[in-house]
GROMACS .gro file of C-alpha atoms in nm:
model
  445
    1MET     CA    1   0.284   0.915  -5.658
    2LYS     CA    2   0.388   1.266  -5.708
    3LEU     CA    3   0.745   1.336  -5.746
    4PRO     CA    4   0.770   1.625  -5.571
    5VAL     CA    5   0.675   1.477  -5.249
    6VAL     CA    6   0.887   1.186  -5.302
    7ALA     CA    7   1.190   1.450  -5.359
    8ARG     CA    8   1.162   1.547  -5.018
    9SER     CA    9   1.156   1.202  -4.852
   10LEU     CA   10   1.457   1.075  -5.051
   11ALA     CA   11   1.628   1.356  -4.947
   12LEU     CA   12   1.654   1.175  -4.595
   13VAL     CA   13   1.895   0.945  -4.736
   14SER     CA   14   2.118   1.143  -4.941
   15ALA     CA   15   2.230   1.483  -5.038
   16LEU     CA   16   1.982   1.528  -5.316
   17ALA     CA   17   1.873   1.786  -5.581
   18MET     CA   18   1.567   1.811  -5.824
   19VAL     CA   19   1.687   1.850  -6.191
   20PRO     CA   20   1.502   1.942  -6.502
   21ILE     CA   21   1.530   1.705  -6.762
   22ALA     CA   22   1.402   1.779  -7.132
   23THR     CA   23   1.171   1.478  -7.299
   24ALA     CA   24   1.361   1.582  -7.632
   25GLY     CA   25   1.710   1.552  -7.472
   26MET     CA   26   1.618   1.212  -7.349
   27ALA     CA   27   1.528   1.110  -7.717
   28GLN     CA   28   1.826   1.211  -7.856
   29VAL     CA   29   2.121   0.936  -7.885
   30ASP     CA   30   2.462   1.020  -8.002
   31SER     CA   31   2.571   0.827  -8.345
   32ARG     CA   32   2.864   0.723  -8.175
   33VAL     CA   33   2.693   0.486  -7.921
   34ALA     CA   34   2.448   0.337  -8.183
   35PRO     CA   35   2.662   0.036  -8.219
   36GLU     CA   36   2.659  -0.046  -7.813
   37PHE     CA   37   2.255   0.018  -7.847
   38ALA     CA   38   2.268  -0.255  -8.098
   39LYS     CA   39   2.467  -0.520  -7.885
   40LEU     CA   40   2.214  -0.443  -7.616
   41PHE     CA   41   1.928  -0.501  -7.869
   42ALA     CA   42   2.076  -0.808  -7.995
   43THR     CA   43   2.099  -0.945  -7.623
   44TYR     CA   44   1.770  -0.868  -7.582
   45GLN     CA   45   1.627  -1.035  -7.875
   46ARG     CA   46   1.821  -1.348  -7.809
   47VAL     CA   47   1.722  -1.382  -7.419
   48LYS     CA   48   1.358  -1.326  -7.540
   49ALA     CA   49   1.407  -1.589  -7.830
   50SER     CA   50   1.600  -1.856  -7.661
   51TYR     CA   51   1.606  -1.845  -7.260
   52VAL     CA   52   1.495  -2.162  -7.107
   53ASP     CA   53   1.183  -1.991  -6.974
   54PRO     CA   54   0.969  -1.707  -7.118
   55VAL     CA   55   1.071  -1.340  -6.992
   56ASP     CA   56   0.843  -1.042  -6.961
   57ASP     CA   57   0.982  -0.743  -7.116
   58GLU     CA   58   0.946  -0.537  -6.783
   59LYS     CA   59   1.189  -0.781  -6.612
   60LEU     CA   60   1.448  -0.757  -6.908
   61ILE     CA   61   1.428  -0.378  -6.928
   62ARG     CA   62   1.438  -0.316  -6.530
   63GLY     CA   63   1.736  -0.538  -6.544
   64ALA     CA   64   1.921  -0.345  -6.804
   65ILE     CA   65   1.871  -0.035  -6.630
   66ASP     CA   66   1.961  -0.163  -6.287
   67GLY     CA   67   2.284  -0.297  -6.432
   68MET     CA   68   2.383   0.024  -6.604
   69LEU     CA   69   2.319   0.252  -6.309
   70ALA     CA   70   2.504   0.009  -6.058
   71SER     CA   71   2.806   0.014  -6.328
   72LEU     CA   72   2.840   0.385  -6.217
   73ASP     CA   73   2.866   0.393  -5.842
   74PRO     CA   74   2.717   0.265  -5.548
   75HIS     CA   75   2.444   0.570  -5.490
   76SER     CA   76   2.302   0.563  -5.840
   77ALA     CA   77   1.981   0.380  -5.879
   78TYR     CA   78   1.659   0.373  -6.062
   79LEU     CA   79   1.329   0.401  -5.834
   80ASP     CA   80   1.009   0.302  -5.955
   81GLY     CA   81   0.669   0.291  -5.747
   82SER     CA   82   0.747   0.049  -5.482
   83ASP     CA   83   1.077   0.194  -5.390
   84LEU     CA   84   0.938   0.573  -5.362
   85GLU     CA   85   0.664   0.447  -5.145
   86ARG     CA   86   0.884   0.302  -4.902
   87LEU     CA   87   1.125   0.614  -4.912
   88GLU     CA   88   0.811   0.838  -4.884
   89THR     CA   89   0.730   0.700  -4.520
   90LEU     CA   90   1.052   0.853  -4.400
   91ILE     CA   91   0.909   1.201  -4.435
   92ASP     CA   92   0.687   1.131  -4.183
   93GLY     CA   93   0.939   1.058  -3.952
   94ASN     CA   94   0.789   0.710  -3.851
   95TYR     CA   95   0.728   0.361  -4.006
   96SER     CA   96   0.683  -0.012  -3.870
   97GLY     CA   97   1.017  -0.204  -3.893
   98LEU     CA   98   1.335  -0.304  -3.694
   99GLY     CA   99   1.534   0.056  -3.734
  100LEU     CA  100   1.810  -0.039  -3.947
  101SER     CA  101   1.995   0.128  -4.220
  102VAL     CA  102   2.149  -0.134  -4.473
  103VAL     CA  103   2.355  -0.182  -4.781
  104MET     CA  104   2.389  -0.454  -5.035
  105GLU     CA  105   2.789  -0.574  -5.030
  106ASP     CA  106   2.889  -0.840  -5.273
  107GLY     CA  107   2.525  -0.988  -5.263
  108ALA     CA  108   2.499  -0.958  -4.875
  109VAL     CA  109   2.310  -0.712  -4.653
  110LYS     CA  110   2.542  -0.542  -4.433
  111VAL     CA  111   2.418  -0.306  -4.142
  112VAL     CA  112   2.549   0.038  -4.191
  113SER     CA  113   2.403   0.133  -3.818
  114PRO     CA  114   2.108   0.053  -3.608
  115PHE     CA  115   1.881   0.360  -3.525
  116ARG     CA  116   1.909   0.478  -3.177
  117GLY     CA  117   1.660   0.316  -2.963
  118SER     CA  118   1.528   0.114  -3.222
  119PRO     CA  119   1.408  -0.275  -3.185
  120ALA     CA  120   1.738  -0.337  -3.387
  121GLU     CA  121   1.950  -0.189  -3.158
  122LYS     CA  122   1.766  -0.330  -2.843
  123ALA     CA  123   1.831  -0.643  -2.988
  124GLY     CA  124   2.214  -0.645  -3.019
  125ILE     CA  125   2.252  -0.572  -3.372
  126LYS     CA  126   2.544  -0.368  -3.446
  127ALA     CA  127   2.718  -0.185  -3.734
  128GLY     CA  128   2.939  -0.410  -3.956
  129ASP     CA  129   2.686  -0.728  -3.929
  130PHE     CA  130   2.574  -0.921  -4.222
  131ILE     CA  131   2.231  -1.053  -4.191
  132THR     CA  132   2.193  -1.380  -4.398
  133HIS     CA  133   1.846  -1.523  -4.327
  134LEU     CA  134   1.536  -1.406  -4.252
  135ASN     CA  135   1.302  -1.642  -4.085
  136GLY     CA  136   1.520  -1.921  -4.171
  137LYS     CA  137   1.564  -1.832  -4.529
  138LEU     CA  138   1.869  -1.757  -4.709
  139ILE     CA  139   1.870  -1.375  -4.850
  140TYR     CA  140   2.259  -1.363  -4.956
  141GLY     CA  141   2.245  -1.293  -5.334
  142GLY     CA  142   1.876  -1.129  -5.334
  143ASP     CA  143   1.758  -0.808  -5.385
  144LEU     CA  144   1.813  -0.532  -5.137
  145ASP     CA  145   1.457  -0.403  -5.164
  146GLU     CA  146   1.302  -0.723  -5.128
  147ALA     CA  147   1.489  -0.783  -4.792
  148VAL     CA  148   1.412  -0.463  -4.670
  149ALA     CA  149   1.036  -0.507  -4.738
  150GLN     CA  150   1.058  -0.846  -4.550
  151MET     CA  151   1.208  -0.667  -4.230
  152ARG     CA  152   0.922  -0.410  -4.237
  153GLY     CA  153   0.611  -0.502  -4.091
  154PRO     CA  154   0.312  -0.421  -3.833
  155ALA     CA  155   0.455  -0.339  -3.495
  156GLY     CA  156   0.439  -0.610  -3.237
  157THR     CA  157   0.520  -0.875  -3.509
  158SER     CA  158   0.842  -1.053  -3.469
  159ILE     CA  159   1.110  -1.174  -3.720
  160ASN     CA  160   1.406  -1.425  -3.682
  161LEU     CA  161   1.733  -1.286  -3.833
  162THR     CA  162   2.061  -1.497  -3.880
  163ILE     CA  163   2.347  -1.269  -3.860
  164PHE     CA  164   2.740  -1.325  -3.936
  165ARG     CA  165   2.927  -1.116  -3.732
  166PRO     CA  166   3.303  -1.041  -3.854
  167GLY     CA  167   3.525  -1.208  -3.552
  168ALA     CA  168   3.261  -1.430  -3.391
  169GLU     CA  169   3.293  -1.788  -3.458
  170ASP     CA  170   2.923  -1.856  -3.472
  171PRO     CA  171   2.638  -1.707  -3.662
  172ILE     CA  172   2.413  -1.512  -3.413
  173GLU     CA  173   2.047  -1.639  -3.401
  174THR     CA  174   1.790  -1.352  -3.309
  175SER     CA  175   1.435  -1.267  -3.305
  176VAL     CA  176   1.331  -0.898  -3.315
  177THR     CA  177   1.009  -0.746  -3.251
  178ARG     CA  178   0.901  -0.499  -3.491
  179GLY     CA  179   0.817  -0.139  -3.359
  180VAL     CA  180   0.701   0.222  -3.468
  181ILE     CA  181   1.039   0.392  -3.571
  182GLU     CA  182   0.983   0.717  -3.466
  183LEU     CA  183   1.256   0.893  -3.623
  184GLU     CA  184   1.348   1.191  -3.377
  185PRO     CA  185   1.592   1.402  -3.608
  186VAL     CA  186   1.689   1.613  -3.284
  187THR     CA  187   1.731   1.559  -2.936
  188HIS     CA  188   1.898   1.736  -2.648
  189GLU     CA  189   1.996   1.711  -2.279
  190ILE     CA  190   2.236   1.894  -2.029
  191ALA     CA  191   2.536   1.735  -1.868
  192ASP     CA  192   2.692   1.835  -1.525
  193GLY     CA  193   2.872   2.158  -1.537
  194GLY     CA  194   2.621   2.345  -1.784
  195ILE     CA  195   2.736   2.143  -2.091
  196GLY     CA  196   2.450   2.119  -2.351
  197ILE     CA  197   2.458   1.801  -2.612
  198ILE     CA  198   2.238   1.820  -2.919
  199THR     CA  199   2.235   1.496  -3.112
  200VAL     CA  200   2.119   1.504  -3.474
  201ASN     CA  201   2.019   1.179  -3.593
  202GLU     CA  202   1.940   1.267  -3.914
  203PHE     CA  203   1.893   1.546  -4.167
  204SER     CA  204   1.558   1.557  -4.257
  205ARG     CA  205   1.367   1.849  -4.306
  206ASP     CA  206   1.341   2.162  -4.027
  207VAL     CA  207   1.659   1.993  -3.858
  208GLY     CA  208   1.827   2.358  -3.870
  209ALA     CA  209   1.516   2.488  -3.708
  210ASP     CA  210   1.508   2.213  -3.456
  211VAL     CA  211   1.864   2.261  -3.339
  212LEU     CA  212   1.778   2.614  -3.307
  213ALA     CA  213   1.501   2.516  -3.075
  214ALA     CA  214   1.727   2.271  -2.878
  215TRP     CA  215   1.993   2.555  -2.807
  216THR     CA  216   1.702   2.812  -2.704
  217GLN     CA  217   1.568   2.521  -2.448
  218ILE     CA  218   1.952   2.465  -2.337
  219LYS     CA  219   1.980   2.829  -2.273
  220LYS     CA  220   1.650   2.843  -2.070
  221ASP     CA  221   1.716   2.522  -1.858
  222THR     CA  222   2.078   2.646  -1.748
  223GLY     CA  223   1.971   2.995  -1.700
  224GLY     CA  224   2.194   3.110  -1.968
  225ARG     CA  225   2.503   2.981  -1.829
  226VAL     CA  226   2.615   2.721  -2.095
  227ASN     CA  227   2.980   2.664  -2.060
  228GLY     CA  228   2.992   2.416  -2.378
  229LEU     CA  229   2.838   2.250  -2.615
  230VAL     CA  230   2.847   1.900  -2.792
  231LEU     CA  231   2.692   1.855  -3.134
  232ASP     CA  232   2.663   1.500  -3.182
  233LEU     CA  233   2.660   1.356  -3.547
  234ARG     CA  234   2.780   1.008  -3.500
  235THR     CA  235   2.596   0.718  -3.700
  236ASN     CA  236   2.426   1.001  -3.894
  237PRO     CA  237   2.383   0.887  -4.237
  238GLY     CA  238   2.315   1.223  -4.389
  239GLY     CA  239   2.000   1.385  -4.565
  240SER     CA  240   1.921   1.706  -4.723
  241LEU     CA  241   2.173   1.922  -4.824
  242ASP     CA  242   1.983   2.245  -4.730
  243GLU     CA  243   1.954   2.119  -4.394
  244ALA     CA  244   2.323   2.070  -4.378
  245VAL     CA  245   2.374   2.422  -4.489
  246ALA     CA  246   2.109   2.556  -4.235
  247LEU     CA  247   2.282   2.364  -3.952
  248SER     CA  248   2.608   2.492  -4.042
  249ASP     CA  249   2.461   2.860  -4.080
  250LEU     CA  250   2.392   2.849  -3.745
  251PHE     CA  251   2.722   2.865  -3.598
  252LEU     CA  252   2.869   3.062  -3.871
  253ASP     CA  253   2.809   3.446  -3.945
  254SER     CA  254   3.037   3.457  -4.274
  255GLY     CA  255   3.213   3.272  -4.534
  256ARG     CA  256   3.134   2.937  -4.755
  257ILE     CA  257   2.972   2.636  -4.623
  258VAL     CA  258   3.025   2.409  -4.887
  259SER     CA  259   3.048   2.372  -5.261
  260GLN     CA  260   2.956   2.105  -5.528
  261ARG     CA  261   3.126   2.089  -5.881
  262GLY     CA  262   2.973   1.887  -6.150
  263ARG     CA  263   2.988   1.827  -6.517
  264ALA     CA  264   2.671   1.937  -6.637
  265GLN     CA  265   2.570   2.310  -6.644
  266GLY     CA  266   2.391   2.415  -6.338
  267GLU     CA  267   2.547   2.145  -6.120
  268SER     CA  268   2.834   2.370  -5.979
  269MET     CA  269   2.734   2.612  -5.694
  270THR     CA  270   2.855   2.714  -5.388
  271TYR     CA  271   2.626   2.770  -5.043
  272ASN     CA  272   2.753   3.041  -4.806
  273ALA     CA  273   2.689   3.141  -4.444
  274GLU     CA  274   2.373   3.382  -4.367
  275THR     CA  275   2.162   3.247  -4.640
  276MET     CA  276   1.977   3.018  -4.383
  277PHE     CA  277   2.001   3.214  -4.036
  278ARG     CA  278   2.112   3.570  -3.967
  279GLY     CA  279   2.403   3.577  -3.727
  280GLN     CA  280   2.518   3.272  -3.510
  281ILE     CA  281   2.411   3.093  -3.225
  282ALA     CA  282   2.653   3.021  -2.895
  283PRO     CA  283   2.931   3.229  -3.048
  284GLU     CA  284   3.138   3.243  -2.716
  285VAL     CA  285   3.063   2.879  -2.613
  286PRO     CA  286   3.311   2.600  -2.691
  287LEU     CA  287   3.186   2.366  -2.957
  288ILE     CA  288   3.297   2.007  -3.000
  289VAL     CA  289   3.148   1.777  -3.313
  290LEU     CA  290   3.145   1.391  -3.252
  291ILE     CA  291   3.157   1.222  -3.571
  292ASP     CA  292   3.236   0.836  -3.649
  293ALA     CA  293   3.265   0.616  -3.959
  294GLY     CA  294   2.878   0.618  -3.983
  295SER     CA  295   2.856   1.017  -4.000
  296ALA     CA  296   2.808   1.031  -4.377
  297SER     CA  297   2.702   1.302  -4.648
  298ALA     CA  298   2.520   1.589  -4.481
  299SER     CA  299   2.714   1.491  -4.148
  300GLU     CA  300   3.040   1.568  -4.341
  301ILE     CA  301   2.926   1.880  -4.486
  302VAL     CA  302   2.855   2.036  -4.116
  303ALA     CA  303   3.178   1.876  -3.974
  304GLY     CA  304   3.388   1.992  -4.259
  305ALA     CA  305   3.238   2.365  -4.264
  306LEU     CA  306   3.268   2.407  -3.879
  307GLN     CA  307   3.628   2.254  -3.894
  308ASP     CA  308   3.754   2.463  -4.181
  309HIS     CA  309   3.634   2.755  -4.007
  310ARG     CA  310   3.781   2.678  -3.685
  311ARG     CA  311   3.448   2.727  -3.497
  312ALA     CA  312   3.455   2.370  -3.354
  313LEU     CA  313   3.678   2.080  -3.240
  314ILE     CA  314   3.597   1.777  -3.436
  315MET     CA  315   3.644   1.469  -3.228
  316GLY     CA  316   3.579   1.080  -3.278
  317GLU     CA  317   3.657   0.877  -3.539
  318ARG     CA  318   3.740   0.931  -3.940
  319SER     CA  319   3.394   1.003  -4.094
  320PHE     CA  320   3.225   0.766  -4.369
  321GLY     CA  321   3.401   0.937  -4.660
  322LYS     CA  322   3.064   1.015  -4.894
  323GLY     CA  323   3.147   1.325  -5.091
  324SER     CA  324   2.895   1.304  -5.379
  325VAL     CA  325   2.536   1.460  -5.444
  326GLN     CA  326   2.258   1.277  -5.598
  327SER     CA  327   1.998   1.426  -5.830
  328LEU     CA  328   1.631   1.309  -5.872
  329VAL     CA  329   1.573   1.298  -6.238
  330PRO     CA  330   1.203   1.221  -6.314
  331LEU     CA  331   1.103   0.967  -6.521
  332GLY     CA  332   0.736   1.001  -6.602
  333ASN     CA  333   0.511   1.007  -6.300
  334ASP     CA  334   0.602   0.711  -6.106
  335ALA     CA  335   0.950   0.645  -6.161
  336ALA     CA  336   1.303   0.828  -6.132
  337LEU     CA  337   1.691   0.805  -6.154
  338LYS     CA  338   1.878   0.882  -5.837
  339LEU     CA  339   2.187   0.985  -6.002
  340THR     CA  340   2.544   1.097  -5.875
  341THR     CA  341   2.582   1.431  -6.068
  342ALA     CA  342   2.810   1.630  -5.842
  343ARG     CA  343   3.109   1.604  -5.583
  344TYR     CA  344   3.113   1.846  -5.288
  345TYR     CA  345   3.396   2.011  -5.133
  346THR     CA  346   3.474   2.179  -4.765
  347PRO     CA  347   3.536   2.536  -4.733
  348SER     CA  348   3.921   2.480  -4.786
  349GLY     CA  349   3.841   2.271  -5.111
  350HIS     CA  350   3.902   1.946  -4.934
  351SER     CA  351   3.695   1.657  -5.105
  352VAL     CA  352   3.577   1.415  -4.825
  353GLN     CA  353   3.508   1.133  -5.081
  354GLU     CA  354   3.663   0.842  -4.969
  355GLY     CA  355   3.905   0.994  -4.697
  356GLY     CA  356   3.599   1.147  -4.516
  357ILE     CA  357   3.671   1.420  -4.243
  358LYS     CA  358   3.957   1.358  -4.011
  359PRO     CA  359   3.899   1.449  -3.645
  360ASP     CA  360   4.109   1.714  -3.479
  361ILE     CA  361   4.141   1.457  -3.190
  362ARG     CA  362   4.095   1.099  -3.254
  363VAL     CA  363   3.889   0.931  -2.980
  364PRO     CA  364   3.788   0.560  -3.026
  365GLN     CA  365   3.455   0.423  -2.866
  366ILE     CA  366   3.670   0.199  -2.610
  367SER     CA  367   3.335   0.150  -2.421
  368ASP     CA  368   3.201  -0.069  -2.717
  369PRO     CA  369   3.318  -0.422  -2.586
  370ASP     CA  370   3.318  -0.526  -2.987
  371LEU     CA  371   3.518  -0.251  -3.065
  372GLU     CA  372   3.842  -0.427  -3.172
  373ARG     CA  373   3.701  -0.661  -3.423
  374ARG     CA  374   3.440  -0.445  -3.576
  375MET     CA  375   3.702  -0.190  -3.653
  376LYS     CA  376   3.859  -0.447  -3.841
  377TYR     CA  377   3.552  -0.473  -4.080
  378GLN     CA  378   3.409  -0.110  -4.041
  379LEU     CA  379   3.220  -0.019  -4.373
  380ARG     CA  380   3.329   0.329  -4.508
  381GLU     CA  381   3.264   0.472  -4.875
  382SER     CA  382   3.601   0.354  -4.971
  383ASP     CA  383   3.497   0.009  -4.921
  384LEU     CA  384   3.177   0.017  -5.138
  385ARG     CA  385   3.244  -0.160  -5.493
  386GLY     CA  386   3.240   0.093  -5.755
  387HIS     CA  387   3.284   0.398  -5.534
  388LEU     CA  388   3.385   0.753  -5.706
  389ILE     CA  389   3.783   0.779  -5.642
  390ASN     CA  390   3.899   1.088  -5.456
  391GLU     CA  391   4.071   1.328  -5.718
  392ALA     CA  392   4.342   1.355  -5.489
  393GLY     CA  393   4.439   1.006  -5.507
  394LEU     CA  394   4.448   0.924  -5.127
  395LYS     CA  395   4.689   0.650  -5.046
  396ASP     CA  396   4.604   0.327  -4.848
  397ASP     CA  397   4.823   0.474  -4.534
  398ASP     CA  398   4.634   0.785  -4.529
  399LEU     CA  399   4.313   0.606  -4.440
  400GLU     CA  400   4.441   0.359  -4.212
  401ARG     CA  401   4.685   0.576  -4.000
  402ASP     CA  402   4.375   0.639  -3.751
  403LEU     CA  403   4.390   0.259  -3.668
  404LYS     CA  404   4.710   0.296  -3.460
  405ALA     CA  405   4.696   0.226  -3.093
  406ASP     CA  406   4.704   0.539  -2.866
  407PRO     CA  407   4.795   0.499  -2.529
  408ARG     CA  408   4.546   0.734  -2.359
  409PHE     CA  409   4.280   0.505  -2.465
  410SER     CA  410   4.395   0.190  -2.300
  411GLN     CA  411   4.109   0.122  -2.065
  412THR     CA  412   3.898  -0.165  -2.144
  413SER     CA  413   3.504  -0.161  -2.173
  414GLU     CA  414   3.474  -0.355  -1.834
  415GLN     CA  415   3.679  -0.095  -1.664
  416LEU     CA  416   3.481   0.197  -1.804
  417LYS     CA  417   3.154   0.026  -1.703
  418GLU     CA  418   3.269  -0.006  -1.349
  419GLN     CA  419   3.313   0.357  -1.375
  420GLY     CA  420   2.988   0.424  -1.484
  421ILE     CA  421   3.076   0.531  -1.864
  422GLU     CA  422   2.869   0.386  -2.107
  423ASP     CA  423   2.965   0.609  -2.407
  424PHE     CA  424   3.324   0.700  -2.376
  425GLN     CA  425   3.348   0.941  -2.678
  426LEU     CA  426   3.067   1.168  -2.522
  427ASP     CA  427   3.218   1.144  -2.160
  428TYR     CA  428   3.574   1.236  -2.321
  429ALA     CA  429   3.407   1.524  -2.494
  430ILE     CA  430   3.224   1.666  -2.194
  431LYS     CA  431   3.531   1.641  -1.970
  432THR     CA  432   3.733   1.835  -2.235
  433LEU     CA  433   3.473   2.102  -2.222
  434ARG     CA  434   3.481   2.126  -1.866
  435ARG     CA  435   3.840   2.178  -1.863
  436THR     CA  436   3.874   2.397  -2.152
  437THR     CA  437   3.803   2.777  -2.189
  438ALA     CA  438   3.619   2.938  -2.484
  439SER     CA  439   3.926   3.083  -2.630
  440SER     CA  440   4.139   2.786  -2.612
  441VAL     CA  441   3.903   2.551  -2.806
  442ALA     CA  442   3.963   2.672  -3.116
  443LEU     CA  443   4.345   2.700  -3.094
  444ILE     CA  444   4.339   2.299  -3.039
  445LYS     CA  445   4.439   2.202  -3.401
   0.00000   0.00000   0.00000
């Protein structure tokens, strides 16, 4: 597999950059770490000589590399041919499977979020669920890639999942029929009152251009009378850093969008407006950006840039808190390191690592009947073992303050359903835009 292609596909799951690396540099070993390499080699020799069963070299070396990278942070990893092949399918925007974003947490496969409209979402799988068995076979303590490979399969075939849902008394048994997951990066619609809604599901290539096209269509369909715009970044796990910059640039005509700072030379840089698109779209239209705990990485770059420049009102829940940049370092023709090489910062210099983007107006998704118990076990960057620590040293109460009850949001999901409201956050944003003038949106801070 050719790595330039892989780099594009990998960018769908994390903010990535290609970095050159010299072979000579790889070969150089600091004399100060030689004793540690001696321990590693001695361990290798003892395992080869004395382990109860014969072990091949590939298994031992791969295990050593995986362990080394796992000790750094949750996002650094070694990728070989099979891993790269699975990631490459994302660049085409479709594959056959369940449509889930998952992570490994303490040996368990945890659902970050189901893709919208996917078989997993239709089957009722929710963010925060733990998948414990596939077709009756326990997968706890196994390999995440193997679990993902089992969930993939031809469209029309089924797989039985056993799910532990925090707060539920018993495990949930469900059968999910695999489908063709057609990842639609950008969709749009128009709500009553001339309110445009643009949903960005992921930051794959051409997202900036797709949002521009969606805005153009919204203007055409409303006859140019757009009274407000919602940019929905909820459950968007991120993707290409370039596309995050491009989307931000659409709504900004000056200033910094994001900066990144790393230890290695060339890893510190800034990204400014007017580099991807000239001018800005919808300059007089009130803009609300919706985020939640599933909004990560590139989503946080966009939300942070528009918030700091006071171009948009950020609404929803505190975002995931992934403020790091991963670089793809080639290792030969069929392997690479996905290595964390920098932290990124919003225009005001704020790092979203751990703390995420705090919305200007917190609006819980009270139309979700499972909200209360899922909030208790909600997954964010700060929950991942080995995550990077925010340089500002955030306190626990800074992260938990947004769990306090708000009397404005006391309705139950059943009451909202009777009113025909299935998505309370979106409904709240639309109603806010209907009663807000263009000049006052930027002043609500």
